[in-house]
Short mmCIF file of C-alpha atoms and ligand atoms in Angstrom, two decimals:
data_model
loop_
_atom_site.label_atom_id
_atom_site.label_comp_id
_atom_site.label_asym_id
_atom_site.label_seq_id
_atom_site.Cartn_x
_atom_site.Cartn_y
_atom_site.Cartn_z
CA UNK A 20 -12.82 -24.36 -17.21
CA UNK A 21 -9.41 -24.80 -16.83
CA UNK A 22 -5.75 -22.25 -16.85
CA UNK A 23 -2.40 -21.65 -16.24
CA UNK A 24 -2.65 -19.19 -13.13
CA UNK A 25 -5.38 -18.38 -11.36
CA UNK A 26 -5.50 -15.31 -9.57
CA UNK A 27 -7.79 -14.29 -6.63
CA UNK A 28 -8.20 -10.62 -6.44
CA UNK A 29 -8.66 -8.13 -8.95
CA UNK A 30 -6.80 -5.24 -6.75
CA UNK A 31 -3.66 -3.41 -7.88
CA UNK A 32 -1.49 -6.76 -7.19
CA UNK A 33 -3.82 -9.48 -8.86
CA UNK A 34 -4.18 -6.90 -12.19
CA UNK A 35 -0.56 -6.51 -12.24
CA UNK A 36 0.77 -9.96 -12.07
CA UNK A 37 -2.60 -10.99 -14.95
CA UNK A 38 -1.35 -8.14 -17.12
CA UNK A 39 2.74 -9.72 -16.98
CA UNK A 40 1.58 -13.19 -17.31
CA UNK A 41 -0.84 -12.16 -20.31
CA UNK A 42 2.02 -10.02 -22.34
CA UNK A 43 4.25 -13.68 -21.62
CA UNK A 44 1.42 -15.48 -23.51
CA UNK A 45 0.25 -17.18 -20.44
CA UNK A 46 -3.46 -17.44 -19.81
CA UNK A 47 -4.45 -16.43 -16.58
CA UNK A 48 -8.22 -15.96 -15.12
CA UNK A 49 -8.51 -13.28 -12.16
CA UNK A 50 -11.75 -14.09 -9.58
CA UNK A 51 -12.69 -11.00 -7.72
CA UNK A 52 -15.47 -11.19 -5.21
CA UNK A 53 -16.48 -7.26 -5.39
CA UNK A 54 -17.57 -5.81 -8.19
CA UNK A 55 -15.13 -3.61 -10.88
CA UNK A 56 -17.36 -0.31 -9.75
CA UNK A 57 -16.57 -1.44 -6.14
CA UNK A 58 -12.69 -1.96 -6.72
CA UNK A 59 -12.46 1.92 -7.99
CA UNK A 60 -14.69 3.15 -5.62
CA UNK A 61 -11.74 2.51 -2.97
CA UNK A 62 -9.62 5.29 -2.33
CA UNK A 63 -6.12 4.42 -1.09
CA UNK A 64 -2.79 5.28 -0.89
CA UNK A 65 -1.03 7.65 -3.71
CA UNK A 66 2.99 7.35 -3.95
CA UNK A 67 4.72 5.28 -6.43
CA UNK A 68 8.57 4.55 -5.98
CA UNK A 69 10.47 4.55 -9.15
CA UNK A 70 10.33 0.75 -9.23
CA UNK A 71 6.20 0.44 -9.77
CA UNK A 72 6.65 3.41 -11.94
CA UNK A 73 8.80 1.29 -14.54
CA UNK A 74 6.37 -1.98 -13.81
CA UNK A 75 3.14 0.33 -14.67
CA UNK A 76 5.86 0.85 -17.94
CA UNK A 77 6.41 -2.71 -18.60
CA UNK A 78 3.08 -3.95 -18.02
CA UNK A 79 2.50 -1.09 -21.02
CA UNK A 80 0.09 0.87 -18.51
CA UNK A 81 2.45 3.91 -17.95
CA UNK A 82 0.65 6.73 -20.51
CA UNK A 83 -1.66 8.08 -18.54
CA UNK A 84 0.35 8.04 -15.07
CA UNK A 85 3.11 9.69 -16.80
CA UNK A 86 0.43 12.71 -18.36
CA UNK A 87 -1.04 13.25 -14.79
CA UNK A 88 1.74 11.80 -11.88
CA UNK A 89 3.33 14.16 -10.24
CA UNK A 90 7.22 13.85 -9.88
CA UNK A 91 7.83 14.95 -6.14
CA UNK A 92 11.73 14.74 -5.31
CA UNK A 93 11.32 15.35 -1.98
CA UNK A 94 9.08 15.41 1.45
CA UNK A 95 8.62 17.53 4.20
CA UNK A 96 9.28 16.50 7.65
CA UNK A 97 7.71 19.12 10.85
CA UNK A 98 8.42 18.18 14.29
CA UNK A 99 6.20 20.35 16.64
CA UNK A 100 6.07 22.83 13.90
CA UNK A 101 9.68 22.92 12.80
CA UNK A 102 10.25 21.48 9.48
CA UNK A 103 12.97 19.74 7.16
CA UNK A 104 13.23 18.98 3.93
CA UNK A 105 14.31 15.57 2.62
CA UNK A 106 15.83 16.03 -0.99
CA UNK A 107 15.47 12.68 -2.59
CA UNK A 108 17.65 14.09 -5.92
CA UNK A 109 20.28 15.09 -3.81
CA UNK A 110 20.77 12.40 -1.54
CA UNK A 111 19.95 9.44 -3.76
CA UNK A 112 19.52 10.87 -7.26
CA UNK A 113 15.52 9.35 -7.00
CA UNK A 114 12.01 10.32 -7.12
CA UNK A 115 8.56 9.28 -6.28
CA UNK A 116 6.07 9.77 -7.94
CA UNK A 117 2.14 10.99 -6.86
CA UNK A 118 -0.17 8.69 -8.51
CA UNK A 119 -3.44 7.74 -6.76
CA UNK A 120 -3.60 4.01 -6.64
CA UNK A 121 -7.69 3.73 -7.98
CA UNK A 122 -6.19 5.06 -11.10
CA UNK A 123 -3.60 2.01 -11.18
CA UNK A 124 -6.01 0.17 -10.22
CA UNK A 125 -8.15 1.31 -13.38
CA UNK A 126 -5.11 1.97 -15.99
CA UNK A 127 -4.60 -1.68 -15.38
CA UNK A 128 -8.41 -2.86 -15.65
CA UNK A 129 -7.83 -0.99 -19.40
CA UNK A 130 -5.34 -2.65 -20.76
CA UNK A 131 -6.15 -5.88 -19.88
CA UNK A 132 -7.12 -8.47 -23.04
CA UNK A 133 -8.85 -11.01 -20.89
CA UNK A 134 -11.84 -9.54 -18.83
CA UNK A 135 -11.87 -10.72 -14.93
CA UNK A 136 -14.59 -12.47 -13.29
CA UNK A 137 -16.06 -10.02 -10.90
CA UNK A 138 -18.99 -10.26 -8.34
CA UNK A 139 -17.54 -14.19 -7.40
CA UNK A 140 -18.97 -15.47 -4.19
CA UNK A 141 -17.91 -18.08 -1.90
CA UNK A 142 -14.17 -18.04 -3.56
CA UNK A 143 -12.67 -21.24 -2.65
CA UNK A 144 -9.37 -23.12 -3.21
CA UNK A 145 -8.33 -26.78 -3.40
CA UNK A 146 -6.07 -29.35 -3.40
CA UNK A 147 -3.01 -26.59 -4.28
CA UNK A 148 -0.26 -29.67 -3.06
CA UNK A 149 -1.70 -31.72 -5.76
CA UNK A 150 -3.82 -30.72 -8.51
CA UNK A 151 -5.36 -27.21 -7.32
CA UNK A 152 -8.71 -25.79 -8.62
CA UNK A 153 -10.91 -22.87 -7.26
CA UNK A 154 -14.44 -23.11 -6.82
CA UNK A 155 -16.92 -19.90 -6.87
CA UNK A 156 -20.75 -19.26 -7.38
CA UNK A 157 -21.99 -16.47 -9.51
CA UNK A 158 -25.31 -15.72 -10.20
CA UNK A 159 -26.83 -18.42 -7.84
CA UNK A 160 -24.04 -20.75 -10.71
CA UNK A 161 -21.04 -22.69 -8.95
CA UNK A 162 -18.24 -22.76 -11.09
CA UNK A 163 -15.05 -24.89 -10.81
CA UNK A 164 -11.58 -23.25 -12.17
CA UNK A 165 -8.96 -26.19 -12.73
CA UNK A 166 -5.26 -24.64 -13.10
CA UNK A 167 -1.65 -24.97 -12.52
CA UNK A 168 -1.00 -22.48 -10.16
CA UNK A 169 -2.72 -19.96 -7.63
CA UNK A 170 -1.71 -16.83 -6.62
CA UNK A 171 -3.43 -15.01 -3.56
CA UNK A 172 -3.74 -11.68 -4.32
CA UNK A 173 -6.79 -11.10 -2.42
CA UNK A 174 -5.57 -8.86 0.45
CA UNK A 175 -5.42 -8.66 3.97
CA UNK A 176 -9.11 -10.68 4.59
CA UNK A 177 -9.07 -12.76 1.17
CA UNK A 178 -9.88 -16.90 1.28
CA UNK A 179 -6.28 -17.51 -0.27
CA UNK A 180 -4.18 -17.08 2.87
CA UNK A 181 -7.01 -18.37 5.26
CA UNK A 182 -7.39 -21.42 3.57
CA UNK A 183 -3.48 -22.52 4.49
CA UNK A 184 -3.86 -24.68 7.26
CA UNK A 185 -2.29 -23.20 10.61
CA UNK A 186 0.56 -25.16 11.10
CA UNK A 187 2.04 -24.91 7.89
CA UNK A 188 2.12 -20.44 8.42
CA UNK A 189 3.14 -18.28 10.48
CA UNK A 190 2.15 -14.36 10.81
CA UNK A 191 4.31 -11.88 12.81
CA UNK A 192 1.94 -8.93 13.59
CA UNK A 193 1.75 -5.15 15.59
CA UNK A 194 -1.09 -3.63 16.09
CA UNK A 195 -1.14 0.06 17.10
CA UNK A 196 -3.63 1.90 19.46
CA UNK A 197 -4.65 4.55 16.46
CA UNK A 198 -5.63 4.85 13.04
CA UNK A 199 -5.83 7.34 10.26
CA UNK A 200 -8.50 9.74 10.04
CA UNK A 201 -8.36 10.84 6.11
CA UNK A 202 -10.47 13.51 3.75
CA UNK A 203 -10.17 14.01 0.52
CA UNK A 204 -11.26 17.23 -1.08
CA UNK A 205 -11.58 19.38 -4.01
CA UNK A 206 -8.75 22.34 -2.85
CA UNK A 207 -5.42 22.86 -4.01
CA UNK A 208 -2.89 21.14 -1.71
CA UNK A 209 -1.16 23.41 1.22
CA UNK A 210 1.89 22.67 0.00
CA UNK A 211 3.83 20.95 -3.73
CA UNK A 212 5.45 18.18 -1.42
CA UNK A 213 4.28 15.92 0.76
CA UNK A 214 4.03 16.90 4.76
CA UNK A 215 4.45 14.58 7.49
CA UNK A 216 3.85 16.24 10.99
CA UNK A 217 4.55 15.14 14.45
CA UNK A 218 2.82 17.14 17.16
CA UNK A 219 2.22 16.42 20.66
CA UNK A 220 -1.62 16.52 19.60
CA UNK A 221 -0.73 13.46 17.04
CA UNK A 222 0.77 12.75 13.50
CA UNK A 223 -0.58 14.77 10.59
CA UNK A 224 -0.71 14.44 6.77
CA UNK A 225 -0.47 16.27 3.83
CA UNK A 226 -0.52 15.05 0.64
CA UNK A 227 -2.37 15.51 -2.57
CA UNK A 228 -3.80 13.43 -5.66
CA UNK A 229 -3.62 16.22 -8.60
CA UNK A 230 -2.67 19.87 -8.52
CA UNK A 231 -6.82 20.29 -7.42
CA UNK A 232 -7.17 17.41 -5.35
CA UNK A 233 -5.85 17.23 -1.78
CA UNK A 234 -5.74 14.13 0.80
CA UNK A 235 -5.35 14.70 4.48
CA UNK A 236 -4.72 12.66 7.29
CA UNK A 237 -4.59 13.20 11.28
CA UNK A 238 -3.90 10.66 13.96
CA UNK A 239 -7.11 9.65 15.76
CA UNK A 240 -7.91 7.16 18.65
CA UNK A 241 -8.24 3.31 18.01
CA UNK A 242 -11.82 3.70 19.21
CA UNK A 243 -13.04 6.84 17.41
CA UNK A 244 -16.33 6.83 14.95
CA UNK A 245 -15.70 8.65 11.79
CA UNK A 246 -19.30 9.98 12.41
CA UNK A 247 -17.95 11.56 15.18
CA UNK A 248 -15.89 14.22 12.77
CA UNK A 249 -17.47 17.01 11.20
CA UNK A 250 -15.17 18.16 8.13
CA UNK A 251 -14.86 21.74 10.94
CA UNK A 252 -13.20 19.23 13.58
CA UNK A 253 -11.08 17.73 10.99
CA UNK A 254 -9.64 20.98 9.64
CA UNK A 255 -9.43 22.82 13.42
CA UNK A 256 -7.31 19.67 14.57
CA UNK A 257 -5.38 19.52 11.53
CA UNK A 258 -4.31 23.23 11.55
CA UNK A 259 -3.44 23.15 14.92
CA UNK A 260 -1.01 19.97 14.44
CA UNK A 261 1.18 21.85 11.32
CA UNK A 262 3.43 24.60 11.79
CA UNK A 263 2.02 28.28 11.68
CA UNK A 264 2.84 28.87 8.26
CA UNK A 265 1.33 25.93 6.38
CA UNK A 266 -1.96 26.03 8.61
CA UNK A 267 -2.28 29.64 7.30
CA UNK A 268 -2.24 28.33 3.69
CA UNK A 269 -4.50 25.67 4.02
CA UNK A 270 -7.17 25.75 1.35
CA UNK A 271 -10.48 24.04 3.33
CA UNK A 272 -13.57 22.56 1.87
CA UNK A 273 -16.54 19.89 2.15
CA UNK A 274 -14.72 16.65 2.07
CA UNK A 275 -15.55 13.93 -0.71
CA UNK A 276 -14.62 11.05 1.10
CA UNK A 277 -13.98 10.41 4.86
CA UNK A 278 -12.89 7.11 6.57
CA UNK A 279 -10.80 5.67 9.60
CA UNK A 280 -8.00 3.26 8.73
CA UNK A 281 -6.43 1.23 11.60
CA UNK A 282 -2.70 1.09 11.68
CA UNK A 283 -0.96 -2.40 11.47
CA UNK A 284 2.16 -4.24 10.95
CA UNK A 285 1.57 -7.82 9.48
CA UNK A 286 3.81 -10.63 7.29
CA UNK A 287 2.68 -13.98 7.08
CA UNK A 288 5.50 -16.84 6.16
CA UNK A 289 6.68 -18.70 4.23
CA UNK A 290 4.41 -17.41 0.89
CA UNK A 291 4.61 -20.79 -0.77
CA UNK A 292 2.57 -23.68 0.01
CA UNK A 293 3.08 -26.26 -3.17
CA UNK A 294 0.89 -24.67 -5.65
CA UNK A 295 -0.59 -21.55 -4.15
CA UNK A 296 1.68 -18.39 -3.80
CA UNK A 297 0.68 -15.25 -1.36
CA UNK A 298 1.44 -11.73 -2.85
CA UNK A 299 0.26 -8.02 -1.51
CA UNK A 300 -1.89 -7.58 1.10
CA UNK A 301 -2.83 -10.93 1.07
CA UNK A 302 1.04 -11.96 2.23
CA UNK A 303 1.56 -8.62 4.11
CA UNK A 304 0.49 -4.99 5.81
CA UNK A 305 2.61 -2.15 6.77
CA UNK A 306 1.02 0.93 8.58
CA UNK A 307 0.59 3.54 5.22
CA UNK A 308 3.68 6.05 6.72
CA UNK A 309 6.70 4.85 4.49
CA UNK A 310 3.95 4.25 1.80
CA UNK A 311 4.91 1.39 1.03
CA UNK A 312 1.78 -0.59 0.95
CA UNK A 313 0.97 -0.10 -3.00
CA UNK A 314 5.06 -0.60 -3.64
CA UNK A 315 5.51 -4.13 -1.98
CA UNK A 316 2.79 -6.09 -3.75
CA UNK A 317 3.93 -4.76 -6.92
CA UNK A 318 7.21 -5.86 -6.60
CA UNK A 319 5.77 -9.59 -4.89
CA UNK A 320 4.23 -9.71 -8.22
CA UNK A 321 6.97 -8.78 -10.55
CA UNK A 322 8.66 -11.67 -8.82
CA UNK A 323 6.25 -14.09 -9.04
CA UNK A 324 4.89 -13.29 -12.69
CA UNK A 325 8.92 -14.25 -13.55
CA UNK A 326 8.88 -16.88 -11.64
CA UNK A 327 5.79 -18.34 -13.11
CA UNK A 328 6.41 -17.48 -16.59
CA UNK A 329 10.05 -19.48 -15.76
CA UNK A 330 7.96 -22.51 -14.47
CA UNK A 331 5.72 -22.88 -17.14
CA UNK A 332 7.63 -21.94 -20.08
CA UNK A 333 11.41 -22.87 -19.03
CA UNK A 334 10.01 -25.75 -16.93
CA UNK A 335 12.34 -24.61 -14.07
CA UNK A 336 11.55 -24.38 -10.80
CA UNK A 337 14.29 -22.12 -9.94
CA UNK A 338 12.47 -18.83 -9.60
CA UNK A 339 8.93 -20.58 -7.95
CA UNK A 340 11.48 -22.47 -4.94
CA UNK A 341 12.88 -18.96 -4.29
CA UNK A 342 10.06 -16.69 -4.08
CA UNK A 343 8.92 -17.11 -0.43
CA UNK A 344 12.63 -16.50 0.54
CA UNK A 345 12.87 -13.71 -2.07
CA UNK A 346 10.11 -11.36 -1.65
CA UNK A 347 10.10 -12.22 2.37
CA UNK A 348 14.14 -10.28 2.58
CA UNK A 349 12.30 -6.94 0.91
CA UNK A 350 9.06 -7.35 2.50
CA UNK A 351 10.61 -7.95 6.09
CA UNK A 352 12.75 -4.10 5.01
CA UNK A 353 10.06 -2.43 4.29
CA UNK A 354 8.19 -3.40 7.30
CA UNK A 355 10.97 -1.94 9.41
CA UNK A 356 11.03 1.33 7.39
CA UNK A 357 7.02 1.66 7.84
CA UNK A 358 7.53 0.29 11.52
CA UNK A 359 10.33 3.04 12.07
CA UNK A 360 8.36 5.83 10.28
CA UNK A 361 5.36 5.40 12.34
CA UNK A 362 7.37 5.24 15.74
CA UNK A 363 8.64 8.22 14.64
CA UNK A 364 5.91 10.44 13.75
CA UNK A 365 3.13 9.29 15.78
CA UNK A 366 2.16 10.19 19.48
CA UNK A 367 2.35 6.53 21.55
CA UNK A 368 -0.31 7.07 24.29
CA UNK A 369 2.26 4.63 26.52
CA UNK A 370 5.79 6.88 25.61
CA UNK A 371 5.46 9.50 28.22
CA UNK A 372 8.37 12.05 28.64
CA UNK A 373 11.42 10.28 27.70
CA UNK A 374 9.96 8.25 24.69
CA UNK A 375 8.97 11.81 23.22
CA UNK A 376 12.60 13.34 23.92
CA UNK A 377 13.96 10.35 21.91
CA UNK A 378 11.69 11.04 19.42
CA UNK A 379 12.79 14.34 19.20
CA UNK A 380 16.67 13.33 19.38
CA UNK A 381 15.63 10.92 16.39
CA UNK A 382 14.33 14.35 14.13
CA UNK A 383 17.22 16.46 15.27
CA UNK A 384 19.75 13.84 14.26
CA UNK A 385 17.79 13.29 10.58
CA UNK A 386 17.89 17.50 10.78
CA UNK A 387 22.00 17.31 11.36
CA UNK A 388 23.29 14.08 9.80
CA UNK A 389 23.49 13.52 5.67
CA UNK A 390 23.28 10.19 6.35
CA UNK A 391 20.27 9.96 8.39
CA UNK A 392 18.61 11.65 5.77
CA UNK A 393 20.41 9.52 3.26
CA UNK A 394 18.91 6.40 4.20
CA UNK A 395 15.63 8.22 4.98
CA UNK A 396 15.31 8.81 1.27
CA UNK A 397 16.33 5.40 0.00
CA UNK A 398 13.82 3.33 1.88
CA UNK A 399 11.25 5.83 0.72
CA UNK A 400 12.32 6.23 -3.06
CA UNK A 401 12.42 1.89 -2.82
CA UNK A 402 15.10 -0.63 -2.53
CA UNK A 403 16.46 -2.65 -4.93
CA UNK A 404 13.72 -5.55 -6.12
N1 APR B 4 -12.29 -13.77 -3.25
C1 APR B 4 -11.97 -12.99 -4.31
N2 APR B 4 -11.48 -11.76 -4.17
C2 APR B 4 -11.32 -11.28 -2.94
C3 APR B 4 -11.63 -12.05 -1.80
C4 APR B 4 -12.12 -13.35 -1.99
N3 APR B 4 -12.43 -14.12 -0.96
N4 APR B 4 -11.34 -11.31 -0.69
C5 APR B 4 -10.89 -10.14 -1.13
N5 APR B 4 -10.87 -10.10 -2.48
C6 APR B 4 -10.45 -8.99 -3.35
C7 APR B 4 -10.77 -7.64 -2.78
O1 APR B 4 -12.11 -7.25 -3.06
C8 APR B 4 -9.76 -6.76 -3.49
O2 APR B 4 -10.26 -6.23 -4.70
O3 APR B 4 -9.05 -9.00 -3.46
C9 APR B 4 -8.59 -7.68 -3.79
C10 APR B 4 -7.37 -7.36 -2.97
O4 APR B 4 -6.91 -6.08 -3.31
P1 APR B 4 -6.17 -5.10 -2.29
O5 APR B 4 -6.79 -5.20 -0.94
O6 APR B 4 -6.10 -3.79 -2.93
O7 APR B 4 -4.70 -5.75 -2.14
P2 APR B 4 -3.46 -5.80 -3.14
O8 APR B 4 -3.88 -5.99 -4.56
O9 APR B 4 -2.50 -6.75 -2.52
O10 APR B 4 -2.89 -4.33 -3.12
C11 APR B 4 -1.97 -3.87 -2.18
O11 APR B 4 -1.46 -1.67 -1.35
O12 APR B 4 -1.91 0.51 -0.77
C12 APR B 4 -1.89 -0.77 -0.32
O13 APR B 4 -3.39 -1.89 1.16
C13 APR B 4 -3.29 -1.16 0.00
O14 APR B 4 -4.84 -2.23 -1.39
C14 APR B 4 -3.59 -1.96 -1.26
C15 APR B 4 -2.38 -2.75 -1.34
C1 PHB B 5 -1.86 9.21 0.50
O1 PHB B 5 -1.76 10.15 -0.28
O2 PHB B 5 -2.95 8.61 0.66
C2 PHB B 5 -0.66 8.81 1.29
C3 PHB B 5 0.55 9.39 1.02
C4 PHB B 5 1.66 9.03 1.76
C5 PHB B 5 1.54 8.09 2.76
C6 PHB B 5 0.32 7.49 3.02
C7 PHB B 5 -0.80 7.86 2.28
O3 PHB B 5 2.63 7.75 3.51
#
C-alpha cells in the first residue's frame, strides 16, 4: 500500500490534520493502535479557544459543537474562598468555548471520507531520512504502508517519537508531586463558568460538559489509588476546598467516571527529523490548568497540514523547514502559561510559608491590576497561531 501522509494516531490531532489534508485532495491513511470504541471511551479535557473553534469550522466539523458548546466569556478564580472573576469580553474581546474533547474526537471520526485503520499492533516506522514506510500487524496480518511523509500524532507514549534515535532529540520535562483526581456526573454544574480554587487543602475544579453534565477535579497526592475515593470523600474534600457559597450549591451524585491524572510539563525538540514530523501529545504535555492540552496539537496540526499540502502540491519546502521552529515558539508559550497556572493554584508540598504568601501576592495583584488579568485572559482565550 502506499500514500502521501501517513498518520499514527487516530486522537483529536491525527483526525484533524487527515481531515485538512483530505479536503486539500491529499490522500492520507491514519494507523491507530486502539480501537474507534476505545478512542471515545476516553474522557478528557473540555475547553476550546477560539482558534480550534474556527479549525473544527474549516475542517467542516463545526455543526454540532456550535448546537451544543457552550460560549463561556469568562472564569472564576477563588483563593482560600475569595473569588474573582476574569472577563474574557472585556479584557480581550474573546471567548472559549465548552466542548468536551470525545465529541471532537467523534465529530471528526464523522466526517471523515477515508475510514482509519484501527486495532494496528506493533506500529512501526522506517527509514523516514530516506524513503519512510510504517509497518503494522492486524489480525495476526503484517502490513507495510510506503509514503511520503509521517506525522506522529500518537501522543505522549506513541512509537513515532520513540523511534527518533536519542541523540538527534531532546525533551525538557517537570514532573509534579500530584495529580488530578476527576468525576464526572450527571448534576447540573455549581456554577455557569468555570471555577478554579486554591485552598490550603489543594487546587479544586469546577467545570462542566453540558448544562446536565458536570466534571470535577481536586488535587490529590502523586501516590494516591483512585480506589481509595469513594464518590462521599470526593464531594466532602471538594466542598471543603470552594468558598461557602458555591459548596452550598453543589448538586452531588454517583459519579460516571473516576480516574487520577498525573501532572506534567513535557516538549521534545526539534519536531522534524527528515521525513517524520511530531505533533500533539506526541511532541508535547502541559499539566491540564491553562487547558491548553486539546488547543496546542490542533494548532501543531493546522501548521503542519499547510505545510504538507505546500510540499506536496507547491513542491516547496518552505513551510515543512519551518515547522519545528514554528510550532516550538507557541508550544514553548503555552507551556509557561500551564507551568504558571499550576504554580499558581496548586498547594507545593515543598513551598512552606513564604511560597504560599507569594502565591497569595500573585492572586491579589491579578484581583487589583487590569493588566494582570489582561494577559490572564489572552493566554487562556489562545495566542495568535
Ligand atoms: N500506534 C498507533 N497509535 C498509537 C500508538 C501507536 N504505537 N500509541 C498511541 N497511539 C494512539 C492512541 O491510542 C491515541 O488514540 O495515538 C492517539 C493519540 O491521541 P491523544 O493521546 O489524544 O493525543 P493528541 O491527538 O495529540 O491529542 C492531544 O490534548 O487534551 C489533550 O492530552 C490530551 O489527548 C489529548 C491531547
Ligand atoms: C475539563 O473540563 O476537563 C477541564 C477544564 C479546564 C481545565 C482542565 C480540564 O483547565
Amino acid at each position: 500500500m502506499r500514500t502521501e501522509v501517513a498518520i499514527i494516531g487516530a486522537g483529536p490531532a491525527g483526525l484533524m490534520l487527515g481531515r485538512l489534508l483530505e479536503l486539500a485532495g491529499i490522500d492520507a491513511v491514519i494507523i491507530e493502535r486502539k480501537s474507534a470504541d476505545y478512542v471515545l471511551g476516553r474522557i478528557r479535557a473540555g475547553v476550546l479557544e477560539q482558534g480550534t473553534i474556527a479549525l473544527m469550522d474549516r475542517a467542516r466539523a463545526g455543526g454540532r459543537m456550535h448546537d451544543e458548546g457552550l460560549v463561556h466569556h469568562g472564569v472564576e478564580l477563588s483563593f482560600d474562598g475569595d473569588r474573582h472573576r476574569i472577563d474574557f469580553t472585556a479584557l480581550v474581546d474573546r471567548h472559549v468555548m465548552v466542548y468536551g474533547q470525545t465529541e471532537v474526537t467523534r465529530d471528526l471520526m464523522a466526517v471523515r471520507q477515508a475510514p482509519a485503520i484501527y486495532e494496528a499492533e506493533d506500529v512501526e516506522l522506517h527509514d523516514f531520512d530516506t524513503a519512510p514506510f510504517v509497518t503494522y500487524r492486524r489480525n495476526g496480518v503484517t502490513h507495510r504502508l510506503d509514503c511520503t511523509y509521517i506525522a506522529g500524532c500518537d501522543g505522549y507514549h506513541g512509537a513515532s517519537r520513540k523511534s527518533v534515535p536519542e541523540a538527534a532529540i531532546q525533551s525538557f520535562e517537570r514532573t509534579y508531586p500530584f495529580g488530578w483526581l476527576g468525576i464526572l456526573v450527571d448534576k447540573p454544574p455549581v456554577s455557569d463558568e468555570l471555577i478554579y480554587a486554591h485552598h490550603e487543602r489543594g487546587f479544586a475544579l469546577c467545570s462542566q460538559r453540558s448544562p446536565t453534565r458536570s466534571r470535577y477535579y481536586v488535587q490529590v497526592g502523586g501516590n494516591e489509588k483512585v480506589e481509595d475515593w469513594s464518590d462521599t470523600r470526593f464531594w466532602d474534600e471538594l466542598r471543603r476546598r470552594l468558598n461557602a457559597e458555591t459548596a452550598e450549591a453543589l448538586q452531588t451524585g454517583p459519579s460516571i467516571e473516576k480516574s487520577i491524572a498525573p501532572l506534567r510539563s513535557f516538549v521534545a525538540e526539534p519536531l522534524r527529523f527528515g521525513k517524520l514530523f511530531l505533533a500533539g501529545d506526541a511532541a508535547h504535555i502541559v499539566p491540564p490548568t491553562g487547558a491548553k492540552g486539546l488547543n496546542l496539537a490542533m494548532s501543531d496540526v493546522a501548521v503542519l497540514a499547510g505545510a504538507l499540502i505546500e510540499a506536496l502540491q507547491e513542491k516547496s519546502s518552505a513551510g515543512i523547514d519551518a515547522y519545528s521552529s514554528h510550532v516550538l515558539s507557541r508550544i514553548w508559550k503555552a507551556e509557561r502559561f500551564s507551568w504558571w497556572m499550576t504554580s499558581l493554584m496548586h498547594v507545593f508540598p515543598e513551598t512552606g510559608a513564604f511560597g504560599r504568601r507569594i502565591q497569595r501576592a500573585e492572586f491579589d495583584y491579578l484581583a487589583g491590576s487590569r493588566a494582570a488579568r489582561q494577559s490572564l485572559a489572552e493566554n487562556y482565550t489562545g495566542l495568535p497561531a
